[in-house]
Each structure stands twice: as C-alpha cells, then as structure tokens.
Short mmCIF file of C-alpha atoms in Angstrom, two decimals:
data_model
loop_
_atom_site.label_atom_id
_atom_site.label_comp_id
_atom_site.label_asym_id
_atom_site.label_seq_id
_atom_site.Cartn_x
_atom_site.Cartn_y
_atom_site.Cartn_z
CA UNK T 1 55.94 -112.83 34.40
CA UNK T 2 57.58 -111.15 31.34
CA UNK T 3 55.09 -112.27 29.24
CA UNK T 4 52.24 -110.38 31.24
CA UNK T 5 54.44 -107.50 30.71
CA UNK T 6 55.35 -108.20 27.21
CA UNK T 7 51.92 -108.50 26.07
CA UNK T 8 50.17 -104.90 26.89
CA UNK T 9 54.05 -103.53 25.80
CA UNK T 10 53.46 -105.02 22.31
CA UNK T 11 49.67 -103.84 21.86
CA UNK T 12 50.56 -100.16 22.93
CA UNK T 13 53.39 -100.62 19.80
CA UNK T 14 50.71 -101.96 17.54
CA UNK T 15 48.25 -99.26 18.41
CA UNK T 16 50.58 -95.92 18.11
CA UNK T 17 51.50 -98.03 14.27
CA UNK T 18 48.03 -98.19 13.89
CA UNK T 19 47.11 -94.18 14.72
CA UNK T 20 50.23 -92.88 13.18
CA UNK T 21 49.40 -91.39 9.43
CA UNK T 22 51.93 -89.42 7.37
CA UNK T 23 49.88 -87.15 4.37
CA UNK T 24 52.71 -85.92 1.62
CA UNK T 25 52.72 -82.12 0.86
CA UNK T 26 49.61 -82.83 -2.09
CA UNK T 27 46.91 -84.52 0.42
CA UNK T 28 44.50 -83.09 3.32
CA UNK T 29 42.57 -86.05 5.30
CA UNK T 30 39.09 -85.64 6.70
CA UNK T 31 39.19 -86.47 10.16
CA UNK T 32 35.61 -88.03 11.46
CA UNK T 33 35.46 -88.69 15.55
CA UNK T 34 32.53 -91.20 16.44
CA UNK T 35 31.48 -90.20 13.21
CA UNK T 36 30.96 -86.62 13.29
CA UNK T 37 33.18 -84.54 11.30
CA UNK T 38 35.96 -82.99 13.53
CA UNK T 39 38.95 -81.68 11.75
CA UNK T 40 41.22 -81.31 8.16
CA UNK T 41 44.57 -82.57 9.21
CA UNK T 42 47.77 -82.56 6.88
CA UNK T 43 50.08 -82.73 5.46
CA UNK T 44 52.78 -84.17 7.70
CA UNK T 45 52.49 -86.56 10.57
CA UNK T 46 49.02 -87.03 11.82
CA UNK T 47 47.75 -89.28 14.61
CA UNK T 48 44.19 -90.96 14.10
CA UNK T 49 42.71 -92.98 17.06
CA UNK T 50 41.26 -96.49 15.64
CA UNK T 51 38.21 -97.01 16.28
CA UNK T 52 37.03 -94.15 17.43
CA UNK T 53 38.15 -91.71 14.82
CA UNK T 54 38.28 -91.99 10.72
CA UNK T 55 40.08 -90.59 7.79
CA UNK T 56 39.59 -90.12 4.51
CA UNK T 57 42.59 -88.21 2.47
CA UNK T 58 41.86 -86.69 -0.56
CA UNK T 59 44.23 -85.41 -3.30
CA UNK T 60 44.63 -81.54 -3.77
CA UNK T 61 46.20 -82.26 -7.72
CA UNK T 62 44.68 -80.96 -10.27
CA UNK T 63 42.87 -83.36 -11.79
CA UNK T 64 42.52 -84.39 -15.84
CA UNK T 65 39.43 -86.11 -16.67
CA UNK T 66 38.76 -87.12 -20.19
CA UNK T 67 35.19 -86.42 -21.27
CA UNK T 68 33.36 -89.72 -23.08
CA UNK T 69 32.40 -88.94 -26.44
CA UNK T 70 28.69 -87.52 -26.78
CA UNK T 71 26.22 -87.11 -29.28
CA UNK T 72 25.25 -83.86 -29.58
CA UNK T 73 22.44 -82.40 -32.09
CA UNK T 74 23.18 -78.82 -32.77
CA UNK T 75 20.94 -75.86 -33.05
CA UNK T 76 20.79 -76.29 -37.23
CA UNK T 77 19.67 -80.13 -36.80
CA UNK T 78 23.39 -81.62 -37.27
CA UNK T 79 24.53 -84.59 -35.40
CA UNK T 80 28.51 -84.70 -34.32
CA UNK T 81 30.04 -86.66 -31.61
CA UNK T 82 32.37 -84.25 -29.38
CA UNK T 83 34.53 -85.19 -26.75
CA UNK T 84 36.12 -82.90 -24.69
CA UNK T 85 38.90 -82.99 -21.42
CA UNK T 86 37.86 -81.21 -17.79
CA UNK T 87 41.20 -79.99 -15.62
CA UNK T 88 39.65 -79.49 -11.88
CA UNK T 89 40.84 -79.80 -7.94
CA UNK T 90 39.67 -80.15 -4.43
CA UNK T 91 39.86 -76.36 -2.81
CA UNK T 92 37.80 -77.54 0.53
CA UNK T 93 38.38 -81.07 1.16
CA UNK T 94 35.33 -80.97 3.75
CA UNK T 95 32.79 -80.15 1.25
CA UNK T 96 34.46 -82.77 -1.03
CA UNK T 97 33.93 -85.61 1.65
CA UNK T 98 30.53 -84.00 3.39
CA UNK T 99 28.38 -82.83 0.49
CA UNK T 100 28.91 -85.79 -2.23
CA UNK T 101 29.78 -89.62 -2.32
CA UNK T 102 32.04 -89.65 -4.87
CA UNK T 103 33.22 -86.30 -6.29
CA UNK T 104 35.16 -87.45 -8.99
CA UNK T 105 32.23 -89.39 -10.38
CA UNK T 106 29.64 -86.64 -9.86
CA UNK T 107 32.03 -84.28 -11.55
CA UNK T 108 32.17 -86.28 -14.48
CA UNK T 109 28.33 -86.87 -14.78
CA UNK T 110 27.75 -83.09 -14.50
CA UNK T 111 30.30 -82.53 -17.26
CA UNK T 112 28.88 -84.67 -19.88
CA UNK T 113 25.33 -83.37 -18.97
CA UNK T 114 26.87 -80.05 -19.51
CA UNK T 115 28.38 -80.78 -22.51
CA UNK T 116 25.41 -82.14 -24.50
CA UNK T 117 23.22 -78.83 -23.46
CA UNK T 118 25.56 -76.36 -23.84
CA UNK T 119 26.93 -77.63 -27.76
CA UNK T 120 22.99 -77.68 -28.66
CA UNK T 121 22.24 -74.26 -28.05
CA UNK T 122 24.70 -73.38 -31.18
CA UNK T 123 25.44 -74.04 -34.49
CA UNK T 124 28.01 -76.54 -36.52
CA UNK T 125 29.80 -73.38 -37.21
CA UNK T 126 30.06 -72.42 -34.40
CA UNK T 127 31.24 -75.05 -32.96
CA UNK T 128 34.41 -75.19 -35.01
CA UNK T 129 35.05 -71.72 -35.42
CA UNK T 130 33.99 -70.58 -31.47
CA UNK T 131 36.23 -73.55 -29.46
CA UNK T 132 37.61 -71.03 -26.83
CA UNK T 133 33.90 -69.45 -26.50
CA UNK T 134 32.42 -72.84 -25.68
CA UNK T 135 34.88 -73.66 -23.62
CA UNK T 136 34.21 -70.79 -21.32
CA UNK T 137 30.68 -70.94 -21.34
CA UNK T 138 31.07 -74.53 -20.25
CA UNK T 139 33.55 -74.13 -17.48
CA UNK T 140 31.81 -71.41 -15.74
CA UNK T 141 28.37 -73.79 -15.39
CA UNK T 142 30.07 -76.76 -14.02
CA UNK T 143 32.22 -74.24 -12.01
CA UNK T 144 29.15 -72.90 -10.96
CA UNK T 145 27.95 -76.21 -9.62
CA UNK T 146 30.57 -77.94 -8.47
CA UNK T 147 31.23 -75.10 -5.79
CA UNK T 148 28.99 -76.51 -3.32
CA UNK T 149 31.12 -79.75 -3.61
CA UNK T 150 34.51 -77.84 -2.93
CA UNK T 151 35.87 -78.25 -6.15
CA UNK T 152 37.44 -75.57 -8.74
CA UNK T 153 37.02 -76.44 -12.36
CA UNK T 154 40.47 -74.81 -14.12
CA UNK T 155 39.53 -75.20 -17.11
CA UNK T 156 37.15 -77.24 -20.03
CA UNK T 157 38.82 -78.20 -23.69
CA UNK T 158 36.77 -79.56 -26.37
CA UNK T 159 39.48 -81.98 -28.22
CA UNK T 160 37.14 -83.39 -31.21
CA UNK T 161 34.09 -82.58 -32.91
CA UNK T 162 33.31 -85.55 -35.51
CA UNK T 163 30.99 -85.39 -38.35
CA UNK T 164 29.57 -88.15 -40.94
CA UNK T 165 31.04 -88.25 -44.43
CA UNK T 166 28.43 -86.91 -46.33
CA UNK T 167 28.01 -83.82 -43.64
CA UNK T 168 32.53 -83.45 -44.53
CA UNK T 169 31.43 -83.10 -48.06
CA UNK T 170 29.10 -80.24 -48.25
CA UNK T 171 31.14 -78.48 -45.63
CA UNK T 172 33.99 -78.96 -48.68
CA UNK T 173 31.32 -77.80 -51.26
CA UNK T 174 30.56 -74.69 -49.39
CA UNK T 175 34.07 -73.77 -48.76
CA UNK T 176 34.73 -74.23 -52.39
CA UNK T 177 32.13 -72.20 -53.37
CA UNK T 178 32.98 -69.55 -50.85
CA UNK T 179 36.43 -69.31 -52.33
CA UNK T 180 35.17 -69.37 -55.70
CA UNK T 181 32.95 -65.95 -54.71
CA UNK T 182 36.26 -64.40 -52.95
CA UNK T 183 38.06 -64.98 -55.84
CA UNK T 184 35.29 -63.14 -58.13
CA UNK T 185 34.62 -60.26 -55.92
CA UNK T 186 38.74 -59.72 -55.63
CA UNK T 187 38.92 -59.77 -59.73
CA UNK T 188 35.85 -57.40 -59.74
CA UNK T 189 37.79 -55.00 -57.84
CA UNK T 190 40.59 -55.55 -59.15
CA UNK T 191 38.64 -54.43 -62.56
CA UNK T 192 37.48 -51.61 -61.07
CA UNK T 193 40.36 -49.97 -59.82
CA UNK T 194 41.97 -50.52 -63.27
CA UNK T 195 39.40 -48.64 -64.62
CA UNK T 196 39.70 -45.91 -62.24
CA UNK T 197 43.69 -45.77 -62.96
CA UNK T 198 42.80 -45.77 -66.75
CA UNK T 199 40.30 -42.90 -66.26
CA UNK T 200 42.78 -40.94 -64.24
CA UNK T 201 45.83 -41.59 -66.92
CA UNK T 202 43.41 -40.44 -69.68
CA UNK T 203 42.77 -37.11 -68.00
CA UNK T 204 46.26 -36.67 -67.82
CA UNK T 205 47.14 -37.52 -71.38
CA UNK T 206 44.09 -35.36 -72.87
CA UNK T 207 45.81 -32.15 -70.86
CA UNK T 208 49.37 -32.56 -71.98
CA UNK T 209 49.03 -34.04 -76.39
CA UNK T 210 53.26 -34.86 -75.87
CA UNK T 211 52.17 -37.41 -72.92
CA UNK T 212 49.94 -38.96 -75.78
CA UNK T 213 53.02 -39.52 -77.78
CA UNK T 214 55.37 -40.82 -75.34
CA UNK T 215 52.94 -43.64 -74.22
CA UNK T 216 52.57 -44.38 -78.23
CA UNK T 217 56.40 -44.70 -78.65
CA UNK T 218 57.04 -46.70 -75.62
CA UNK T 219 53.85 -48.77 -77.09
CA UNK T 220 55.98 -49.16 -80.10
CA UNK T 221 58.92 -50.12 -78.22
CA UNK T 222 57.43 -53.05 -76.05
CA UNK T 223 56.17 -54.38 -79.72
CA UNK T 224 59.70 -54.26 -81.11
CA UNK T 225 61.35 -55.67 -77.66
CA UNK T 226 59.18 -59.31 -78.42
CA UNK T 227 60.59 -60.80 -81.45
CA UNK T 228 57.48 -60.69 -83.39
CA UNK T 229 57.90 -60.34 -87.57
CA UNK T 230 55.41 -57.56 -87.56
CA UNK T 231 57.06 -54.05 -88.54
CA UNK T 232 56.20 -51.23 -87.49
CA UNK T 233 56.66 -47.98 -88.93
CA UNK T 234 56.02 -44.56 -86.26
CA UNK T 235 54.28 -41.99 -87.89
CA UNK T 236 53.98 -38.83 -85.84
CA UNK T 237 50.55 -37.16 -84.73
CA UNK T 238 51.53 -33.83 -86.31
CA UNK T 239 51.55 -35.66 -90.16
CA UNK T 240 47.90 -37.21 -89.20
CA UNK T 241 46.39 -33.50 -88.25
CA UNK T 242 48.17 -31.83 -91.52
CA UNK T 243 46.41 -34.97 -93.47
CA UNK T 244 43.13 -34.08 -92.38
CA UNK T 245 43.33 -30.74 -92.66
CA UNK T 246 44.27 -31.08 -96.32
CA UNK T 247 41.07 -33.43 -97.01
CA UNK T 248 38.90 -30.58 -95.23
CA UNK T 249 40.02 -28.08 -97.54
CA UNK T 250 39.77 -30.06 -100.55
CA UNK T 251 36.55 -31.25 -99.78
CA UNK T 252 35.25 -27.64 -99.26
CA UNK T 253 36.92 -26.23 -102.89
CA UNK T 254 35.00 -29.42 -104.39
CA UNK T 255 32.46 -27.88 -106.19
CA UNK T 256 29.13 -29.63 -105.68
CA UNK T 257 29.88 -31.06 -102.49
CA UNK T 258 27.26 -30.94 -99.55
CA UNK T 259 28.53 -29.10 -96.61
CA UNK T 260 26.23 -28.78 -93.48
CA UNK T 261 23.90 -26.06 -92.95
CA UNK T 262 25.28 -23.78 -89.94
CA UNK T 263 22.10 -23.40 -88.37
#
C-alpha cells in the first residue's frame, strides 16, 4: 500500500529535478515547446517541461577567438602570413539559436574569409603602417554580417604579419637607403641656411669696417686659445690701406709707367 503511494511520490520528485534549470547572471536559454520556438528565459531559476519543451543556453561573454594564420597576397604581389584575434558576443540569443547551427563556428569561417579579402586589397606598407585602419575596415564587414545571426563583433586585432627572409632584407635595404636620403637632404639644408647666415653677417660687416675688425681679432684669439706653434702677429686694416695708397702714388710719379686710359 505505501509503495503504490511511494512510487508516483518519487516520480513527481524526479520530474520537478528534471524541469528545474538555474542560468547564472552571464547566460539566456532558448526555450523550444514541441519544437517551436516559444520564449528567452534567464537568468535565475527557470522551469523546462521534459519532453515537451527544450533549451539551449547560450553565453552572453564576450567572446576571444584567435584567427588561424592565413596567407594573404597583397595588392603589390607580396605573400605574408597574418593572423589576427576577433572579440564578439551574443546580443539576441534567438537569432543566435534560429538563424545558424553553430555561431561560433560560422563566425570564425566568416572572419578568416574576411581577412584574406580585405589584407589583399592593400599594400605591404600598408599593412604595417595602417594596423588600426584594417582593423576597422574588417570589423565593420563581419559586423555587418554577423547581425542577422545576433551577434556584435567588438572589435578585430591583427597580432602578426610574417614575411620571408629575403622580403625582411630589402625592406632593411630600403629603410637604409631612406635614412641615408634624410640624412643628405637635412645636411643640404643645413648648408643652406649657413649660407644664408653667412650672407646676412657679410652685409652687416660691409656696413660697419670696425665689425670687420672685431671678427678678425676674435679670429686671432681662437688661434692663440689652441696651443698651436704658429705665431701670429695682428696688423691693423688702417696700416694695409696707408700701404696701398703709398704704392698708388709711387706707381703714378714712376715715369714711364702705363696708367689706364680714362675713357
């Protein structure tokens, strides 16, 4: 007699077990009745009816999925290998279930595809120099996409971009020669300011004779200040125009002597 009663007592236990779900704070599950879609339940407790309704819980996380490593031949014919990482989560856990079998796997897929057609359309040096600019351009197509499945890309980083040896080398080759013609154009105008200085300072001295002078004693001074055996004796501008003057006049009372015609 107890038994009869014990029986349907312990199958009603088993069942509420059986129907009683408890989602943490992170997780939504898909609740399907006969088969049919019927309701997002979660998080918390949530009862589900065996066999007659199902549920499927998916994680709202973000999600970090590394990239595979691609071959990729950009726009100027060079072949790298670029890996990159994809940050994305479930906004609409419906469309996540409903619209694709696996959305973790199409994700991926899509990602990769992405990633090959998008790196092709550019150049090597663009590539290295334009990371944040590829990036973007990437996240916004599989965004694009991946809407329809519920999901929100965050964000796309490219981590590596791989090149052969030789292709290494005569990126080194170029850079060297690109520093090389820095390094000339700065010493060109470098030269050309100098002369620009000189020109000015040469104005200046040919208005004022004394600034002339100055700049040939402190000349003479920075010769004297470096412990060289040469001596050197200052002989004032003044004595050097009286000189000359004295060889014009005795060239002109030189009888014989050519002077030029004044016309």
């Amino acid at each position: 007699m107890i038994l009869s009663y014990l029986v349907p007592v312990v199958l009603v236990v088993l069942l509420i077990a059986a129907s009683i779900r408890i989602l943490p704070e992170y997780k939504r599950g898909v609740v399907f009745f006969l088969g049919r879609y019927q309701v997002v339940k979660g998080p918390g407790l949530v009862i589900v009816i065996p066999g007659i309704q199902k549920m499927q819980v998916v994680d709202l996380r973000v999600i970090t999925m590394d990239v595979p490593e691609q071959d990729v031949i950009s726009q100027d014919n060079v072949t790298v290998k670029v890996n990159a990482v994809l940050y994305f989560r479930v906004v609409d856990p419906e469309k996540a279930i409903i619209q694709v079998e696996n959305f973790t796997q199409a994700t991926s897929q899509l990602a990769q595809t992405t990633l090959r057609s998008v790196l092709g359309k550019h150049d090597l040096d663009e590539m290295l120099s334009e990371r944040d600019k590829l990036n973007d351009d990437i996240q916004e197509i599989i965004d694009a996409q991946t809407d329809a499945w519920g999901i929100k890309v965050a964000n796309v980083e490219i981590k590596h971009v791989d090149l052969d040896e030789s292709m290494i080398r005569a990126i080194a080759r170029q850079a060297e020669a690109e520093r090389e013609r820095r390094a000339k154009v700065i010493h060109a105008e470098g030269e050309l300011q100098a002369s620009k200085k000189l020109v000015e300072a040469a104005n200046v001295m040919q208005e004022n004779s004394a600034a002339l002078q100055l700049r040939y004693l402190q000349t003479m001074s920075d010769m004297s200040n470096k412990n060289a055996s040469t001596i050197v004796f200052p002989l004032p501008m003044d004595i050097m125009e009286a000189f000359k003057d004295m060889k014009a006049k005795h060239t002109a009372s030189t009888p014989g002597t050519k002077q030029d015609d004044p016309s």
